[in-house]
């Protein structure tokens, strides 16, 4: 018989519900476990199935021949009225799954039964300012803790066994527009032991982006690195170095509220010992107010985990005028013997860079009908189409609204938060893309703490009648699209690929799908009852391969999607965690 007990936290005004179930003994998650996550198959202890973010599993039990027989093993409801966008990737260790949900909640679940072991509900204050729904994208495991961020810009470490709060740290003031939605990143440090690396959300409120590293055992800050030039970082409680050179690419004092939010988290490459993080859009959106490149917004930045120093930076959209951001994940891989990274930018181009130095290798379109730039030049900078930048309000008759343009892609991007996957077997990236554009114009705006800082108006529109979403297999060696799988609604969930050449992904219509990784042919589909905006995972336990995904429609599309939002207005919200496996007779026959 299950018994319940309430655990009151002494370190934070929060509540955890613990259920005493018969669960396996839980060993600590070591930094070695984290660094080996891409090759171990009996657990998933990192966001990205490995710190490099490839989202590839070598498992082959579920394959092209039997995937059509995949069936639910169990499903668990996230419960209550808090059914908003569920974007988290689950983690699995020693028979226990850890998953976050909307409104800053976290569960521990018995993977054999789907029964809840404990639940933590963070007590959110009034007045939080999340721009893009009340989502959370996952947690991190290290030692005996599970760590995640909250919508009121806090970082919370819980005891993995009980759900009791171990420590809580404030990332920043939520009243100023700061929040936190990404999965933390755990990296090794010789000087400080395992570090918890986080960014900040809030780019639409004129915050200044930064990356921070804290000690995993107590949450103490080790270093902080701003992502906008002119701001000074810290190391061991003292000022360290300035990011860039003050006034180099920002006019006047606009760098003080320059944006560059690091809201999607980062990846880590053990081979080069570098953290890769994307910095978001400059603030405000009205680019005429801030002539210049506006470094290091819309950039990919490589950081030394010991000191927080920037080792290299690459800017995808200098002087961004379309909210193309630059936060999309940086995935490490090997390209014909070269240590490389790839990133699919919101601006519609797929970039390959040198992993060690950030040297530009290639930039090719992965969506169609791009209007804002003609191409990416040999120097790695975009060749702008000057007629497709929204007009300056000062040039209008009343000074209140600049000339509108129709730009492709829309500000929600050729790809947004939904992570892509890479297969070292096919040597292809699988990119969940969207084909859409927007009417956009500029407006005057003044910074005010805690208020939206845009200076733009916009309406998103489809550009094709039969689809918006398009899962694309991209060859990083050539930039060519090998195959495309079209979906009527936008794709907003991540991708998983496996050693049996399968690609798993979900759709807003609620379908979890499996495709042939070589040609994009659909092999299996299961409707989960609500839209999928989260990445799936796979792992092995007791000789069986499992696949899990969160189902629950929401996120930025229904909030910001304009005419596109109307096309998906009938999609049902929900909050369910689904886990699938093969019937035992089929699995045993492999």
mmCIF file of C-alpha atoms in Angstrom, residues 265-529:
data_model
loop_
_atom_site.group_PDB
_atom_site.id
_atom_site.type_symbol
_atom_site.label_atom_id
_atom_site.label_comp_id
_atom_site.label_asym_id
_atom_site.label_seq_id
_atom_site.Cartn_x
_atom_site.Cartn_y
_atom_site.Cartn_z
ATOM 1 C CA UNK A 265 20.989 26.883 -22.518
ATOM 2 C CA UNK A 266 24.151 25.378 -23.954
ATOM 3 C CA UNK A 267 26.199 22.336 -24.909
ATOM 4 C CA UNK A 268 29.680 21.188 -23.881
ATOM 5 C CA UNK A 269 32.435 19.548 -25.915
ATOM 6 C CA UNK A 270 34.926 17.511 -23.847
ATOM 7 C CA UNK A 271 37.406 17.302 -26.746
ATOM 8 C CA UNK A 272 37.988 21.060 -26.835
ATOM 9 C CA UNK A 273 36.830 21.720 -23.253
ATOM 10 C CA UNK A 274 34.483 24.445 -24.448
ATOM 11 C CA UNK A 275 30.945 25.473 -23.541
ATOM 12 C CA UNK A 276 28.856 26.572 -26.540
ATOM 13 C CA UNK A 277 25.991 28.996 -25.914
ATOM 14 C CA UNK A 278 23.752 31.031 -28.184
ATOM 15 C CA UNK A 279 22.977 34.684 -27.461
ATOM 16 C CA UNK A 280 19.581 36.032 -28.504
ATOM 17 C CA UNK A 281 18.215 39.100 -30.216
ATOM 18 C CA UNK A 282 19.460 42.634 -29.534
ATOM 19 C CA UNK A 283 17.044 45.009 -27.846
ATOM 20 C CA UNK A 284 14.965 46.716 -29.005
ATOM 21 C CA UNK A 285 13.811 44.958 -32.187
ATOM 22 C CA UNK A 286 13.881 48.312 -34.014
ATOM 23 C CA UNK A 287 17.332 48.048 -35.603
ATOM 24 C CA UNK A 288 17.391 51.697 -36.718
ATOM 25 C CA UNK A 289 17.865 52.724 -33.082
ATOM 26 C CA UNK A 290 21.131 50.751 -32.796
ATOM 27 C CA UNK A 291 23.229 50.962 -35.995
ATOM 28 C CA UNK A 292 26.208 48.620 -35.926
ATOM 29 C CA UNK A 293 26.736 44.875 -35.466
ATOM 30 C CA UNK A 294 25.436 44.932 -31.861
ATOM 31 C CA UNK A 295 27.875 42.299 -30.610
ATOM 32 C CA UNK A 296 27.491 39.736 -29.185
ATOM 33 C CA UNK A 297 23.760 39.406 -29.761
ATOM 34 C CA UNK A 298 22.588 36.816 -32.316
ATOM 35 C CA UNK A 299 25.829 34.928 -31.788
ATOM 36 C CA UNK A 300 27.285 31.549 -30.909
ATOM 37 C CA UNK A 301 29.899 31.901 -28.189
ATOM 38 C CA UNK A 302 32.539 29.436 -26.978
ATOM 39 C CA UNK A 303 33.420 29.785 -23.273
ATOM 40 C CA UNK A 304 36.228 28.406 -21.096
ATOM 41 C CA UNK A 305 34.474 26.487 -18.267
ATOM 42 C CA UNK A 306 37.228 27.325 -15.745
ATOM 43 C CA UNK A 307 37.187 31.107 -16.123
ATOM 44 C CA UNK A 308 34.118 32.131 -18.118
ATOM 45 C CA UNK A 309 36.317 33.778 -20.749
ATOM 46 C CA UNK A 310 35.062 33.885 -24.339
ATOM 47 C CA UNK A 311 37.375 31.855 -26.578
ATOM 48 C CA UNK A 312 35.577 32.642 -29.823
ATOM 49 C CA UNK A 313 32.331 34.132 -31.075
ATOM 50 C CA UNK A 314 30.443 33.986 -34.351
ATOM 51 C CA UNK A 315 27.561 36.329 -35.141
ATOM 52 C CA UNK A 316 24.881 34.959 -37.449
ATOM 53 C CA UNK A 317 22.727 38.099 -37.864
ATOM 54 C CA UNK A 318 24.640 41.352 -37.221
ATOM 55 C CA UNK A 319 22.314 44.308 -36.556
ATOM 56 C CA UNK A 320 19.337 41.944 -36.393
ATOM 57 C CA UNK A 321 16.130 43.657 -37.480
ATOM 58 C CA UNK A 322 13.767 40.653 -37.522
ATOM 59 C CA UNK A 323 14.146 39.052 -34.048
ATOM 60 C CA UNK A 324 16.134 36.199 -35.535
ATOM 61 C CA UNK A 325 17.860 35.592 -32.223
ATOM 62 C CA UNK A 326 20.904 33.348 -32.136
ATOM 63 C CA UNK A 327 20.227 30.920 -29.328
ATOM 64 C CA UNK A 328 19.689 27.697 -31.264
ATOM 65 C CA UNK A 329 21.740 24.768 -30.029
ATOM 66 C CA UNK A 330 25.346 24.259 -31.110
ATOM 67 C CA UNK A 331 25.974 20.569 -31.855
ATOM 68 C CA UNK A 332 29.502 19.168 -31.963
ATOM 69 C CA UNK A 333 30.346 16.594 -34.638
ATOM 70 C CA UNK A 334 33.193 15.493 -36.889
ATOM 71 C CA UNK A 335 33.155 16.677 -40.494
ATOM 72 C CA UNK A 336 35.573 14.708 -42.667
ATOM 73 C CA UNK A 337 38.192 14.743 -39.930
ATOM 74 C CA UNK A 338 37.521 18.333 -38.848
ATOM 75 C CA UNK A 339 36.290 19.133 -35.354
ATOM 76 C CA UNK A 340 33.135 21.062 -36.254
ATOM 77 C CA UNK A 341 29.901 22.389 -34.817
ATOM 78 C CA UNK A 342 26.588 22.951 -36.568
ATOM 79 C CA UNK A 343 23.670 25.197 -35.756
ATOM 80 C CA UNK A 344 20.364 25.819 -37.558
ATOM 81 C CA UNK A 345 19.611 29.490 -37.051
ATOM 82 C CA UNK A 346 16.253 31.194 -36.739
ATOM 83 C CA UNK A 347 17.323 33.299 -39.727
ATOM 84 C CA UNK A 348 16.871 30.243 -41.969
ATOM 85 C CA UNK A 349 20.521 29.347 -42.600
ATOM 86 C CA UNK A 350 22.341 26.201 -41.480
ATOM 87 C CA UNK A 351 25.879 26.982 -40.307
ATOM 88 C CA UNK A 352 28.953 24.795 -39.930
ATOM 89 C CA UNK A 353 31.851 26.274 -37.941
ATOM 90 C CA UNK A 354 35.223 25.122 -36.693
ATOM 91 C CA UNK A 355 34.792 23.782 -33.187
ATOM 92 C CA UNK A 356 38.167 24.971 -31.909
ATOM 93 C CA UNK A 357 38.203 28.490 -33.339
ATOM 94 C CA UNK A 358 34.716 29.318 -34.634
ATOM 95 C CA UNK A 359 36.028 29.646 -38.184
ATOM 96 C CA UNK A 360 33.243 29.869 -40.743
ATOM 97 C CA UNK A 361 32.998 26.746 -42.907
ATOM 98 C CA UNK A 362 29.589 27.081 -44.573
ATOM 99 C CA UNK A 363 26.162 28.708 -44.333
ATOM 100 C CA UNK A 364 23.333 27.338 -46.471
ATOM 101 C CA UNK A 365 19.535 27.838 -46.419
ATOM 102 C CA UNK A 366 17.453 25.080 -44.828
ATOM 103 C CA UNK A 367 14.089 26.805 -45.412
ATOM 104 C CA UNK A 368 12.636 28.192 -48.601
ATOM 105 C CA UNK A 369 11.970 31.695 -49.925
ATOM 106 C CA UNK A 370 14.327 33.545 -47.550
ATOM 107 C CA UNK A 371 13.976 37.281 -48.189
ATOM 108 C CA UNK A 372 16.079 39.182 -45.641
ATOM 109 C CA UNK A 373 19.452 38.046 -47.079
ATOM 110 C CA UNK A 374 20.589 36.928 -50.505
ATOM 111 C CA UNK A 375 23.159 34.472 -49.143
ATOM 112 C CA UNK A 376 25.873 34.018 -46.540
ATOM 113 C CA UNK A 377 29.099 35.396 -47.994
ATOM 114 C CA UNK A 378 32.462 33.693 -48.025
ATOM 115 C CA UNK A 379 33.420 35.814 -45.002
ATOM 116 C CA UNK A 380 30.535 34.297 -43.034
ATOM 117 C CA UNK A 381 28.490 37.502 -42.981
ATOM 118 C CA UNK A 382 25.024 37.724 -44.511
ATOM 119 C CA UNK A 383 24.592 39.571 -47.779
ATOM 120 C CA UNK A 384 21.559 41.643 -46.842
ATOM 121 C CA UNK A 385 18.623 42.470 -49.058
ATOM 122 C CA UNK A 386 18.317 46.135 -48.001
ATOM 123 C CA UNK A 387 14.726 46.345 -49.246
ATOM 124 C CA UNK A 388 13.653 43.685 -46.752
ATOM 125 C CA UNK A 389 14.646 45.488 -43.557
ATOM 126 C CA UNK A 390 11.629 47.074 -41.798
ATOM 127 C CA UNK A 391 11.619 50.822 -42.373
ATOM 128 C CA UNK A 392 12.729 53.523 -39.959
ATOM 129 C CA UNK A 393 9.753 55.163 -38.187
ATOM 130 C CA UNK A 394 11.588 58.496 -38.426
ATOM 131 C CA UNK A 395 11.166 58.348 -42.195
ATOM 132 C CA UNK A 396 7.372 58.129 -41.929
ATOM 133 C CA UNK A 397 5.042 61.155 -41.997
ATOM 134 C CA UNK A 398 4.045 60.879 -38.340
ATOM 135 C CA UNK A 399 7.193 59.184 -37.023
ATOM 136 C CA UNK A 400 5.104 56.419 -35.434
ATOM 137 C CA UNK A 401 5.267 53.555 -37.914
ATOM 138 C CA UNK A 402 7.991 52.611 -40.328
ATOM 139 C CA UNK A 403 7.415 50.996 -43.706
ATOM 140 C CA UNK A 404 6.233 47.392 -43.377
ATOM 141 C CA UNK A 405 7.930 44.515 -45.206
ATOM 142 C CA UNK A 406 7.082 40.842 -45.653
ATOM 143 C CA UNK A 407 10.071 38.894 -44.354
ATOM 144 C CA UNK A 408 10.875 35.189 -44.512
ATOM 145 C CA UNK A 409 11.350 33.433 -42.198
ATOM 146 C CA UNK A 410 9.089 34.854 -39.506
ATOM 147 C CA UNK A 411 10.515 35.958 -36.163
ATOM 148 C CA UNK A 412 9.623 32.532 -34.747
ATOM 149 C CA UNK A 413 12.317 31.316 -37.076
ATOM 150 C CA UNK A 414 13.263 28.717 -39.599
ATOM 151 C CA UNK A 415 13.925 26.772 -36.399
ATOM 152 C CA UNK A 416 13.198 27.826 -32.842
ATOM 153 C CA UNK A 417 13.619 26.065 -29.468
ATOM 154 C CA UNK A 418 12.927 22.577 -30.862
ATOM 155 C CA UNK A 419 16.310 20.778 -30.911
ATOM 156 C CA UNK A 420 17.656 19.006 -33.982
ATOM 157 C CA UNK A 421 19.486 15.655 -33.952
ATOM 158 C CA UNK A 422 22.614 14.291 -35.659
ATOM 159 C CA UNK A 423 23.335 10.705 -36.675
ATOM 160 C CA UNK A 424 27.000 9.669 -36.947
ATOM 161 C CA UNK A 425 25.721 6.709 -39.005
ATOM 162 C CA UNK A 426 23.961 8.631 -41.771
ATOM 163 C CA UNK A 427 26.099 11.738 -41.170
ATOM 164 C CA UNK A 428 22.949 13.848 -41.497
ATOM 165 C CA UNK A 429 21.292 16.440 -39.273
ATOM 166 C CA UNK A 430 17.544 16.200 -38.755
ATOM 167 C CA UNK A 431 16.178 19.723 -38.439
ATOM 168 C CA UNK A 432 12.579 20.468 -37.322
ATOM 169 C CA UNK A 433 11.988 23.501 -39.529
ATOM 170 C CA UNK A 434 9.081 25.831 -40.287
ATOM 171 C CA UNK A 435 8.151 27.592 -43.513
ATOM 172 C CA UNK A 436 6.482 30.913 -42.709
ATOM 173 C CA UNK A 437 6.908 34.647 -43.065
ATOM 174 C CA UNK A 438 5.714 37.847 -41.416
ATOM 175 C CA UNK A 439 4.556 41.353 -42.029
ATOM 176 C CA UNK A 440 6.804 43.453 -39.770
ATOM 177 C CA UNK A 441 7.200 47.170 -39.138
ATOM 178 C CA UNK A 442 9.194 49.274 -36.673
ATOM 179 C CA UNK A 443 7.885 51.680 -34.044
ATOM 180 C CA UNK A 444 9.528 54.078 -31.579
ATOM 181 C CA UNK A 445 10.104 52.595 -28.126
ATOM 182 C CA UNK A 446 11.665 53.635 -24.817
ATOM 183 C CA UNK A 447 13.133 51.268 -22.234
ATOM 184 C CA UNK A 448 11.196 50.820 -19.003
ATOM 185 C CA UNK A 449 12.139 48.157 -16.464
ATOM 186 C CA UNK A 450 9.785 45.193 -16.610
ATOM 187 C CA UNK A 451 7.973 46.388 -19.750
ATOM 188 C CA UNK A 452 8.117 44.897 -23.237
ATOM 189 C CA UNK A 453 10.959 46.494 -25.209
ATOM 190 C CA UNK A 454 10.227 45.710 -28.855
ATOM 191 C CA UNK A 455 9.698 48.709 -31.102
ATOM 192 C CA UNK A 456 8.010 46.512 -33.710
ATOM 193 C CA UNK A 457 4.653 45.159 -34.838
ATOM 194 C CA UNK A 458 4.200 41.896 -36.736
ATOM 195 C CA UNK A 459 1.828 39.263 -38.085
ATOM 196 C CA UNK A 460 2.996 35.752 -38.980
ATOM 197 C CA UNK A 461 1.596 34.109 -42.128
ATOM 198 C CA UNK A 462 2.084 30.752 -43.871
ATOM 199 C CA UNK A 463 3.895 30.763 -47.196
ATOM 200 C CA UNK A 464 2.625 27.376 -48.450
ATOM 201 C CA UNK A 465 -0.959 26.142 -48.527
ATOM 202 C CA UNK A 466 -0.287 22.525 -47.590
ATOM 203 C CA UNK A 467 2.314 22.779 -44.797
ATOM 204 C CA UNK A 468 4.227 24.916 -42.339
ATOM 205 C CA UNK A 469 6.320 22.315 -40.520
ATOM 206 C CA UNK A 470 9.071 20.532 -42.424
ATOM 207 C CA UNK A 471 11.450 18.007 -40.893
ATOM 208 C CA UNK A 472 14.560 18.179 -43.044
ATOM 209 C CA UNK A 473 17.558 15.898 -43.376
ATOM 210 C CA UNK A 474 20.537 18.195 -43.962
ATOM 211 C CA UNK A 475 23.955 17.074 -45.194
ATOM 212 C CA UNK A 476 26.447 19.300 -43.315
ATOM 213 C CA UNK A 477 29.192 18.537 -45.837
ATOM 214 C CA UNK A 478 27.248 20.063 -48.732
ATOM 215 C CA UNK A 479 24.368 21.968 -47.148
ATOM 216 C CA UNK A 480 21.942 20.044 -49.350
ATOM 217 C CA UNK A 481 18.501 18.933 -48.161
ATOM 218 C CA UNK A 482 18.488 15.139 -48.579
ATOM 219 C CA UNK A 483 14.786 14.709 -47.815
ATOM 220 C CA UNK A 484 11.859 16.669 -46.358
ATOM 221 C CA UNK A 485 8.858 15.456 -44.368
ATOM 222 C CA UNK A 486 6.056 18.028 -44.515
ATOM 223 C CA UNK A 487 3.574 18.690 -41.707
ATOM 224 C CA UNK A 488 0.519 20.941 -41.887
ATOM 225 C CA UNK A 489 1.047 22.554 -38.457
ATOM 226 C CA UNK A 490 4.355 24.095 -37.314
ATOM 227 C CA UNK A 491 6.919 21.724 -35.838
ATOM 228 C CA UNK A 492 7.718 22.760 -32.257
ATOM 229 C CA UNK A 493 9.130 19.567 -30.699
ATOM 230 C CA UNK A 494 12.637 18.131 -30.839
ATOM 231 C CA UNK A 495 14.120 15.160 -32.675
ATOM 232 C CA UNK A 496 15.760 11.861 -31.681
ATOM 233 C CA UNK A 497 17.734 9.521 -33.928
ATOM 234 C CA UNK A 498 18.964 5.993 -33.226
ATOM 235 C CA UNK A 499 21.526 3.408 -34.297
ATOM 236 C CA UNK A 500 18.834 1.553 -36.235
ATOM 237 C CA UNK A 501 18.450 4.581 -38.530
ATOM 238 C CA UNK A 502 15.173 5.774 -37.077
ATOM 239 C CA UNK A 503 14.129 9.382 -36.502
ATOM 240 C CA UNK A 504 11.513 10.134 -33.825
ATOM 241 C CA UNK A 505 9.685 13.474 -33.518
ATOM 242 C CA UNK A 506 6.271 14.819 -32.514
ATOM 243 C CA UNK A 507 3.734 17.144 -34.120
ATOM 244 C CA UNK A 508 1.273 19.738 -32.783
ATOM 245 C CA UNK A 509 -1.495 17.427 -34.020
ATOM 246 C CA UNK A 510 -0.349 15.079 -31.237
ATOM 247 C CA UNK A 511 1.403 12.404 -33.280
ATOM 248 C CA UNK A 512 4.684 10.851 -32.209
ATOM 249 C CA UNK A 513 6.221 9.604 -35.439
ATOM 250 C CA UNK A 514 9.092 7.372 -36.513
ATOM 251 C CA UNK A 515 10.691 7.900 -39.925
ATOM 252 C CA UNK A 516 13.383 6.077 -41.867
ATOM 253 C CA UNK A 517 16.483 8.220 -41.311
ATOM 254 C CA UNK A 518 17.795 7.517 -44.803
ATOM 255 C CA UNK A 519 14.783 8.558 -46.896
ATOM 256 C CA UNK A 520 12.178 10.124 -44.553
ATOM 257 C CA UNK A 521 9.551 7.428 -45.093
ATOM 258 C CA UNK A 522 6.996 7.287 -42.252
ATOM 259 C CA UNK A 523 7.117 3.928 -40.439
ATOM 260 C CA UNK A 524 4.984 4.468 -37.320
ATOM 261 C CA UNK A 525 2.699 7.031 -35.714
ATOM 262 C CA UNK A 526 0.806 7.221 -32.422
ATOM 263 C CA UNK A 527 -1.572 9.987 -31.383
ATOM 264 C CA UNK A 528 -0.974 11.169 -27.817
ATOM 265 C CA UNK A 529 -4.097 13.316 -27.484
#
